[in-house]
PDB file of C-alpha atoms in Angstrom:
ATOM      1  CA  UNK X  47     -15.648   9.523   5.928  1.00  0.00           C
ATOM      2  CA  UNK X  48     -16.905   6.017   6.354  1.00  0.00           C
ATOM      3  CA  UNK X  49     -18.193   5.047  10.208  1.00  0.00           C
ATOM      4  CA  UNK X  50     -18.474   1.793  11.600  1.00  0.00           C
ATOM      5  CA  UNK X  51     -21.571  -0.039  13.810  1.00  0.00           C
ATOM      6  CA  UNK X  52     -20.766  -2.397  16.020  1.00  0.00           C
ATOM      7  CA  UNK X  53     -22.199  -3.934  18.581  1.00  0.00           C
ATOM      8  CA  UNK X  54     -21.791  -3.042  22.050  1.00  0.00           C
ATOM      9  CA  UNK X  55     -21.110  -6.417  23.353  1.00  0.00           C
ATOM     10  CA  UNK X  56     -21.067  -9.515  23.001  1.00  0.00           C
ATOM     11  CA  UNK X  57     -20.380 -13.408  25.236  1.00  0.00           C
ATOM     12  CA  UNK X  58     -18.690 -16.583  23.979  1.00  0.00           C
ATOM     13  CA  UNK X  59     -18.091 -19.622  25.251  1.00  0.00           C
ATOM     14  CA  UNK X  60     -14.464 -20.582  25.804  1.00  0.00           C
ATOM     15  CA  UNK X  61     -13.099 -23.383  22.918  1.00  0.00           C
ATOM     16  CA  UNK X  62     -16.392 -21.414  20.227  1.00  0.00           C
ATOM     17  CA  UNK X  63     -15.865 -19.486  17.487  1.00  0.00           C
ATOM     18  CA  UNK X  64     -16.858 -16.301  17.940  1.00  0.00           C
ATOM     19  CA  UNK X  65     -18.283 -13.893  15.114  1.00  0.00           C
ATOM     20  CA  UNK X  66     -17.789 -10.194  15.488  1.00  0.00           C
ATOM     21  CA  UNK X  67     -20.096  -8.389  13.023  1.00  0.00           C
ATOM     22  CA  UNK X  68     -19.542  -4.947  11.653  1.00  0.00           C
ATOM     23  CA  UNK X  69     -21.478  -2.468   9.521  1.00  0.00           C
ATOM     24  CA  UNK X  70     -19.659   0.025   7.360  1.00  0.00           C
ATOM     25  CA  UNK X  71     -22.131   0.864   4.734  1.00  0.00           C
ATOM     26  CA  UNK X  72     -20.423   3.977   3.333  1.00  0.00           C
ATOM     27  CA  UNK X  73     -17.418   2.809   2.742  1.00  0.00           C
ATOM     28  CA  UNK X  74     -15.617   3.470  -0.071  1.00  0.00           C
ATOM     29  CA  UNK X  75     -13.782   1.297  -2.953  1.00  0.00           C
ATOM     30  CA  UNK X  76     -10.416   2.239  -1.565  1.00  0.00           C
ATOM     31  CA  UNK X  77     -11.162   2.218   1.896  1.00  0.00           C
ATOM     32  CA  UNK X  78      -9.461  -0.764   3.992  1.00  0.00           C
ATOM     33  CA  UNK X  79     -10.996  -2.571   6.955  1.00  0.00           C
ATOM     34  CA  UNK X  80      -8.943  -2.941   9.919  1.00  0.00           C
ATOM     35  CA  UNK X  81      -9.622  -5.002  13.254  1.00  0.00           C
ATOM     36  CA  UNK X  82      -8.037  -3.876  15.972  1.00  0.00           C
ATOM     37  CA  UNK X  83      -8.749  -5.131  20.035  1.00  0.00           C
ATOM     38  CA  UNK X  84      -7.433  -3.527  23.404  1.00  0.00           C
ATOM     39  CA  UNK X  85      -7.414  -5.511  26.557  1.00  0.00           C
ATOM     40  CA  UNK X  86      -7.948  -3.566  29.669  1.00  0.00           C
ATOM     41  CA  UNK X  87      -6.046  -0.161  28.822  1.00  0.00           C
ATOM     42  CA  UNK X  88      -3.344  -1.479  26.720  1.00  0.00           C
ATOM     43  CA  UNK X  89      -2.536  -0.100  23.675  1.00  0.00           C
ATOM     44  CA  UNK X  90      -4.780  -1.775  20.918  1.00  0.00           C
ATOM     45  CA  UNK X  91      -3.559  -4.225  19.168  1.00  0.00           C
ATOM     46  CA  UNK X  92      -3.497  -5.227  15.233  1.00  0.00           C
ATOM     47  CA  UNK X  93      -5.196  -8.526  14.471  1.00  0.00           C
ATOM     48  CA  UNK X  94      -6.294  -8.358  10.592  1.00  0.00           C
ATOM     49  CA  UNK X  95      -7.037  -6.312   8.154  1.00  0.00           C
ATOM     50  CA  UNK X  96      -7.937  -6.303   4.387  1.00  0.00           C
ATOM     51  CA  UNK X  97      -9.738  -4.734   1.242  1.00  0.00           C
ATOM     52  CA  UNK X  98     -11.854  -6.934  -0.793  1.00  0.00           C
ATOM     53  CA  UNK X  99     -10.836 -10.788  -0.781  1.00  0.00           C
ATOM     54  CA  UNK X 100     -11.479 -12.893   3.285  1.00  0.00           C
ATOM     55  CA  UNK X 101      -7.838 -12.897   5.022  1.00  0.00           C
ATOM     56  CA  UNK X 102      -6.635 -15.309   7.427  1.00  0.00           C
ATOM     57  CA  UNK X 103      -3.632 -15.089  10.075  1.00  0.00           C
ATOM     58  CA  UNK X 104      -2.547 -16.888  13.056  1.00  0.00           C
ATOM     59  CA  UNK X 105      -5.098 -14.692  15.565  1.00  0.00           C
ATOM     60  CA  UNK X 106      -8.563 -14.378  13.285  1.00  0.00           C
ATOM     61  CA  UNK X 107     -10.286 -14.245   9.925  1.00  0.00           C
ATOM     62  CA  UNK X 108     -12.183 -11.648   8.271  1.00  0.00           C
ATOM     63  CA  UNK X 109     -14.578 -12.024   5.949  1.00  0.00           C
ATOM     64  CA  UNK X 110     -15.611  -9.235   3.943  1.00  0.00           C
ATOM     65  CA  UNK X 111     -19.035  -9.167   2.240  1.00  0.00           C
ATOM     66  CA  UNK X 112     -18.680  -8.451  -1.990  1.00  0.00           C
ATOM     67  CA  UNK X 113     -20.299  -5.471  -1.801  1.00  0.00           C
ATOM     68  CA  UNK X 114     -17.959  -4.511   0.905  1.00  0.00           C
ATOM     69  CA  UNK X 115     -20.845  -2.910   3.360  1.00  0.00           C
ATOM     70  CA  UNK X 116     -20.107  -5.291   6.471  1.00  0.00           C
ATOM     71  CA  UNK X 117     -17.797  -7.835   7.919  1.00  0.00           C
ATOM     72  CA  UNK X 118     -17.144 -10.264   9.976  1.00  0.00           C
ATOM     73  CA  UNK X 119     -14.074 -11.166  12.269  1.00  0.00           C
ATOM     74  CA  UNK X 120     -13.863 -14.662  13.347  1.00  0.00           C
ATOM     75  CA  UNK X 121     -11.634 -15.811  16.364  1.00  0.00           C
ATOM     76  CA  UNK X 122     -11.923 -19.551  15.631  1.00  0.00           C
ATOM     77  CA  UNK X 123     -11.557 -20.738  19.358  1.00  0.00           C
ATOM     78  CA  UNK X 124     -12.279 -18.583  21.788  1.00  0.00           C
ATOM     79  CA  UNK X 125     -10.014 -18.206  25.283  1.00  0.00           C
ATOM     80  CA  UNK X 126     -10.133 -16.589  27.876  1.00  0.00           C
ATOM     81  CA  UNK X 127      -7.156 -14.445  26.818  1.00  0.00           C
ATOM     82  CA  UNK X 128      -9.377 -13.241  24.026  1.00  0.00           C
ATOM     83  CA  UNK X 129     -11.656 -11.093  26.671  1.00  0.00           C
ATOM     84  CA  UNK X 130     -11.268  -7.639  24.784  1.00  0.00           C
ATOM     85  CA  UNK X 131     -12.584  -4.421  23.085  1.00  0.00           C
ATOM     86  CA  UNK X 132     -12.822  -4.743  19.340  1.00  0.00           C
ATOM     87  CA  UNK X 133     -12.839  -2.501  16.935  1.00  0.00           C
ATOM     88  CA  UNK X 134     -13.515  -2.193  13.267  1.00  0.00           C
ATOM     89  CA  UNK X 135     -11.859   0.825  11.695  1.00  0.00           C
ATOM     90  CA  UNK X 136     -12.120   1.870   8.485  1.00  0.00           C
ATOM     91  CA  UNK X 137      -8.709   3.193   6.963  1.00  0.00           C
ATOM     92  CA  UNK X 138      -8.901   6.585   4.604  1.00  0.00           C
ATOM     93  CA  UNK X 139      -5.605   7.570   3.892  1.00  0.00           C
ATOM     94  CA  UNK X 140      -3.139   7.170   6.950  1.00  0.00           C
ATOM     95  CA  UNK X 141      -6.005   8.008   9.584  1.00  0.00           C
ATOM     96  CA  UNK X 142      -7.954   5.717  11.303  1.00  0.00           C
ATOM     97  CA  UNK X 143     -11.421   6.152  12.526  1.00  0.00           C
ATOM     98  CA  UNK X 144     -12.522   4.306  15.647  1.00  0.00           C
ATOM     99  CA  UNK X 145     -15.493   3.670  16.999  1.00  0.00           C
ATOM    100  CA  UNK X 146     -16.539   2.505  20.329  1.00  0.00           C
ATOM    101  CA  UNK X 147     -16.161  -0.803  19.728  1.00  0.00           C
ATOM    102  CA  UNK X 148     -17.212  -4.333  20.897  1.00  0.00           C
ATOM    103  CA  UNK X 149     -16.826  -6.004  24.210  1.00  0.00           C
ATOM    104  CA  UNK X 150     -16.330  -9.431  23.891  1.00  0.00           C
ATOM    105  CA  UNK X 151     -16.563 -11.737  27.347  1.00  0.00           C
ATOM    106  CA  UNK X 152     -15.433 -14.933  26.412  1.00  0.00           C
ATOM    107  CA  UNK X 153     -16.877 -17.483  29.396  1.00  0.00           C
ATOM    108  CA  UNK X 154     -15.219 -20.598  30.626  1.00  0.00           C
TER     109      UNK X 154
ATOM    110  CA  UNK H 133      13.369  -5.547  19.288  1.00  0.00           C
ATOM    111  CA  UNK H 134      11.967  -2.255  18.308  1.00  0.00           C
ATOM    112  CA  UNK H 135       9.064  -0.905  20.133  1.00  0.00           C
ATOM    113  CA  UNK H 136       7.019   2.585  21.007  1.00  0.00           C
ATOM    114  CA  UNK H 137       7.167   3.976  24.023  1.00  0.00           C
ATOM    115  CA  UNK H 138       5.431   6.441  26.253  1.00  0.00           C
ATOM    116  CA  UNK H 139       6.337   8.692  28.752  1.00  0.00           C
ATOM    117  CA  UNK H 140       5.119   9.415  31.786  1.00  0.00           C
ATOM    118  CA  UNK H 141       2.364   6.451  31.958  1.00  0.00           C
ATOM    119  CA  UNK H 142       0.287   8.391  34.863  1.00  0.00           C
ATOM    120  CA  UNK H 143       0.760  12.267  35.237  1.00  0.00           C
ATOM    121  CA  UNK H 144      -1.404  14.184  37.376  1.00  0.00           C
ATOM    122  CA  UNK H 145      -1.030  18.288  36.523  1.00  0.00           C
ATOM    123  CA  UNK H 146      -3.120  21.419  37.301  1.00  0.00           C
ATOM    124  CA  UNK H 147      -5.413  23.258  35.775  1.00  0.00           C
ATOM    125  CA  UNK H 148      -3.779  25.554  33.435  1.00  0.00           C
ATOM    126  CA  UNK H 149       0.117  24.316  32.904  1.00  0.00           C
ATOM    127  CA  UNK H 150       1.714  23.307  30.558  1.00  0.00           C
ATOM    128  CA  UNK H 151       2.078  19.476  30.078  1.00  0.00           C
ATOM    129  CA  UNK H 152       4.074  17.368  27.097  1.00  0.00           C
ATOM    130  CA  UNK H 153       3.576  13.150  26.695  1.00  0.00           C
ATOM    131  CA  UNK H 154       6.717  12.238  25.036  1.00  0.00           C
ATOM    132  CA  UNK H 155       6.053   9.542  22.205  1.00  0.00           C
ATOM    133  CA  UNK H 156       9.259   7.598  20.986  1.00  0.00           C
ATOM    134  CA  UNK H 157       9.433   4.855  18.264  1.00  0.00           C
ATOM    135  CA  UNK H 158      12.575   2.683  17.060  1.00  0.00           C
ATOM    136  CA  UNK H 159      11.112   1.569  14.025  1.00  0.00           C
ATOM    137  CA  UNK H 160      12.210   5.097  11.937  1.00  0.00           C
ATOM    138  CA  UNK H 161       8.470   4.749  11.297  1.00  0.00           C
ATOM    139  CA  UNK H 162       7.773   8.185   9.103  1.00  0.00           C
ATOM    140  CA  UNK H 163       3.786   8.462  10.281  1.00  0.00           C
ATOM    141  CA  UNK H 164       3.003   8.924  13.818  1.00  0.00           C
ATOM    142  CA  UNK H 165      -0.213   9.693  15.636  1.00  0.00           C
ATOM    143  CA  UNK H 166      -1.603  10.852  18.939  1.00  0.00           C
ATOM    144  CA  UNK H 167      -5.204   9.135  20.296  1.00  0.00           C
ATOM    145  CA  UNK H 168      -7.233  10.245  23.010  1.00  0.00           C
ATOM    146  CA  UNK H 169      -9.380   7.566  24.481  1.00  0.00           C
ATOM    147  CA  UNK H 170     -11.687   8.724  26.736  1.00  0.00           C
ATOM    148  CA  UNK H 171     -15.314   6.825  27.795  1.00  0.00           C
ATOM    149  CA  UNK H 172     -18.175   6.202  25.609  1.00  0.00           C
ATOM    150  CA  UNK H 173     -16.055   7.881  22.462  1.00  0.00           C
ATOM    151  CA  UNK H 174     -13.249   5.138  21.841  1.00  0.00           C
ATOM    152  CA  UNK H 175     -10.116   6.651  20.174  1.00  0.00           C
ATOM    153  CA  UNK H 176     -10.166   9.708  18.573  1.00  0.00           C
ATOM    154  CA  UNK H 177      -6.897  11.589  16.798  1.00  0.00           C
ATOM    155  CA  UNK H 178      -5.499  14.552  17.853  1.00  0.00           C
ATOM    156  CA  UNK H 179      -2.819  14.871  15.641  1.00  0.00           C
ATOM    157  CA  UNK H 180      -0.463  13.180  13.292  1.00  0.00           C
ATOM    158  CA  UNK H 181       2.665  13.158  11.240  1.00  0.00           C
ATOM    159  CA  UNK H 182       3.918  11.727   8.489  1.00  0.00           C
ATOM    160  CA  UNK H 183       7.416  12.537   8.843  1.00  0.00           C
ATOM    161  CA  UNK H 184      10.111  15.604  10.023  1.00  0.00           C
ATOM    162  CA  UNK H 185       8.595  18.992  10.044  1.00  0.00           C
ATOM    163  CA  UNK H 186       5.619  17.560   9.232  1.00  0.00           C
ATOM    164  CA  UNK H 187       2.475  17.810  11.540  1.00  0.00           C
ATOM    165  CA  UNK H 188      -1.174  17.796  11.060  1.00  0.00           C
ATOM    166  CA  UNK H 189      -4.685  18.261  13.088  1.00  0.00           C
ATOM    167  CA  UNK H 190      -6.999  15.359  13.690  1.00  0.00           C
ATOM    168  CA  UNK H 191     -10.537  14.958  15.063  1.00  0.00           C
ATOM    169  CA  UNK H 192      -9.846  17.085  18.628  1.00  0.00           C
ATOM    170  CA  UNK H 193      -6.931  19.219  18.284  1.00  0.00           C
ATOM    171  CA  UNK H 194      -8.320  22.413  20.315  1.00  0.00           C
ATOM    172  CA  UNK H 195      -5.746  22.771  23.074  1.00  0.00           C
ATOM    173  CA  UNK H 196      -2.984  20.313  21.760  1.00  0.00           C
ATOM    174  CA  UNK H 197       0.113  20.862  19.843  1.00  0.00           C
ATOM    175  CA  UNK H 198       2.837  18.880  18.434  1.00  0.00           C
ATOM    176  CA  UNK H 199       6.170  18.917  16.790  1.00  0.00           C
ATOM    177  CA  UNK H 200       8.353  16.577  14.546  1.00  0.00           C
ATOM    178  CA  UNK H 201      11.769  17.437  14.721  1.00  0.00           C
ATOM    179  CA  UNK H 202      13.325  13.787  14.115  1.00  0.00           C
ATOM    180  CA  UNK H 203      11.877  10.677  13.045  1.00  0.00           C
ATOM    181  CA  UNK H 204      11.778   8.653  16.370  1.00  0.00           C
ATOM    182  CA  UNK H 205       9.895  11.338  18.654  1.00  0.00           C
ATOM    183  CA  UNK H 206       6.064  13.342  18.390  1.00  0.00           C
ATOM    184  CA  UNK H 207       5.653  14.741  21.946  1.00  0.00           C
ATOM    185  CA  UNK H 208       2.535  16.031  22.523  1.00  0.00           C
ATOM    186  CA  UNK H 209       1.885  19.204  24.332  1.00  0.00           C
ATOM    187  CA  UNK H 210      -0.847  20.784  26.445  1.00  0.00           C
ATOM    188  CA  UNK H 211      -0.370  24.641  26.303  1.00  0.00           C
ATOM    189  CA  UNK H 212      -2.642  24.828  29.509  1.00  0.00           C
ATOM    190  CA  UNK H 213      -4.400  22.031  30.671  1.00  0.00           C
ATOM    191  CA  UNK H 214      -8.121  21.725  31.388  1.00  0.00           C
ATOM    192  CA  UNK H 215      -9.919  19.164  33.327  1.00  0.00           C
ATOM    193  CA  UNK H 216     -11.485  18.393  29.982  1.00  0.00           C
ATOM    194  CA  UNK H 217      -8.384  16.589  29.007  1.00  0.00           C
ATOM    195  CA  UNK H 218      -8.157  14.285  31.425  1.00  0.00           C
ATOM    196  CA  UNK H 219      -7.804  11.090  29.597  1.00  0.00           C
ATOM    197  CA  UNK H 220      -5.564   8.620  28.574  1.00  0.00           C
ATOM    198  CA  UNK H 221      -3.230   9.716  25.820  1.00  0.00           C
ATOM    199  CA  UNK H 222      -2.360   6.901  23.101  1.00  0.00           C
ATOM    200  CA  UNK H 223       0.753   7.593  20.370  1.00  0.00           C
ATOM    201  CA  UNK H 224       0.849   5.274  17.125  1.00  0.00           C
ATOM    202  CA  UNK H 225       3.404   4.395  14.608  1.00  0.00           C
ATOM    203  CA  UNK H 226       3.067   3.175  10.888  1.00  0.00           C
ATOM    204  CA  UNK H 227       5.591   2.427   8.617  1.00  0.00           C
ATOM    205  CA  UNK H 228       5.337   1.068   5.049  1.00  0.00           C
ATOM    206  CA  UNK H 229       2.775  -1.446   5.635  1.00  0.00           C
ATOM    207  CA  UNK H 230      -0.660  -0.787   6.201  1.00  0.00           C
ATOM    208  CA  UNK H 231      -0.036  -1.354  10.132  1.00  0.00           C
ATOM    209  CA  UNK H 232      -0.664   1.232  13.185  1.00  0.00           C
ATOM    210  CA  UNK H 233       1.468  -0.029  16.498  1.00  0.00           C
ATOM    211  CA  UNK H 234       0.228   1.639  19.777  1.00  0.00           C
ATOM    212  CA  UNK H 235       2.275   2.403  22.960  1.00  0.00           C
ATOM    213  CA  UNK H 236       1.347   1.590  26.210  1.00  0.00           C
ATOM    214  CA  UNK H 237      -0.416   4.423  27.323  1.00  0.00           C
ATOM    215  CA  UNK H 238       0.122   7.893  29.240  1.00  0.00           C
ATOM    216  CA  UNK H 239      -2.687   8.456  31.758  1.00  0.00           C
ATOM    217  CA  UNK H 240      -3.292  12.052  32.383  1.00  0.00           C
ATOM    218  CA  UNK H 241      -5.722  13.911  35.613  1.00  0.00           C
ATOM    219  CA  UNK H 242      -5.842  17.565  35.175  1.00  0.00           C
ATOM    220  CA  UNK H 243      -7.420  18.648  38.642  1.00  0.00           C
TER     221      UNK H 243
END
């Protein structure tokens, strides 16, 4: 099963882009890439997600590297609202694995 | 709209009983899941479903149980709870798309 790396935490400045890196360097050519976040003990919540090709909704971007061993989710402007655990997941079958995640602080 | 929900959102039980998180969806999602989240470990599956009759072990199933007898509900049951379970208990829904909603959240202290 494909794990991700993340890491622990991370600050950004309200209004910035911020970057939110990921390793998953066994993953496989079926596997999908999910970003997920979870403020305070919510239930997490779906941002993104995709296979091969860089996606773009209303909340983020990912970018996915071609040989598919990291990624990248972008929040283009930062607020305060955004202060959150992230997590990559990788997707194999219907389960999905999580890790522990990155704390993001964005600062005002 | 349709939504998950969980109840109870904070139970506190003793060592030993029996306890059961009810999960209940309104999307007539076929695939459900139960998370723990617990610190230092994010979330990790206990067990899932992919439709009526249906049920499967995760990651951590020791000491959990569930059952699928219609499409909207996956309680979750603890034969006899530990203090090792303490946590809080997470239930997911997907559907056709590649999407997992969560519910809110059952918080559960085994003293």
């Amino acid at each position: 099963d494909a794990k991700t790396t993340q890491p622990p935490s991370m600050d950004c400045a309200e209004g910035r882009a911020a970057n939110l890196p990921c390793n998953h360097s066994t993953i496989s050519g079926n596997e999908y890439v999910y970003w997920y976040r979870q403020i305070h003990s919510q239930g997490p919540q779906y941002i993104i997600h995709g296979l091969k090709n860089n996606e773009t909704n209303e909340m983020a971007s990912l970018i996915i590297t071609e040989d598919r061993k990291s990624s990248t989710l972008i929040l283009p402007h930062a607020t305060l609202r955004d202060t959150a655990v992230y997590y990559c997941i990788v997707r194999t079958g219907n389960q999905f694995y999580f890790g522990t995640g990155t704390s993001l602080t964005v600062i005002p | 709209d349709a939504e998950i929900t969980q109840s109870p959102r904070h139970k506190i039980t003793e060592t030993g009983r029996q306890v059961t998180l009810a999960c209940h969806q309104t999307w007539n999602h076929n695939n459900m899941f139960w998370y723990r989240q617990d610190l230092g470990h994010g979330l990790r599956l206990i067990h899932y479903s992919y439709g009526v009759q249906d049920t499967n072990k995760g990651e951590v199933s020791d000491g959990y149980s569930v059952s699928r007898s219609n499409t909207e509900d996956l309680p979750l049951t603890l034969e006899s709870a530990a203090s090792s379970q303490t946590s809080v208990y997470f239930c997911a829904s997907r559907g056709t798309t590649d999407t997992q909603y969560f519910g809110p959240g059952t918080r559960l202290t085994v003293l």
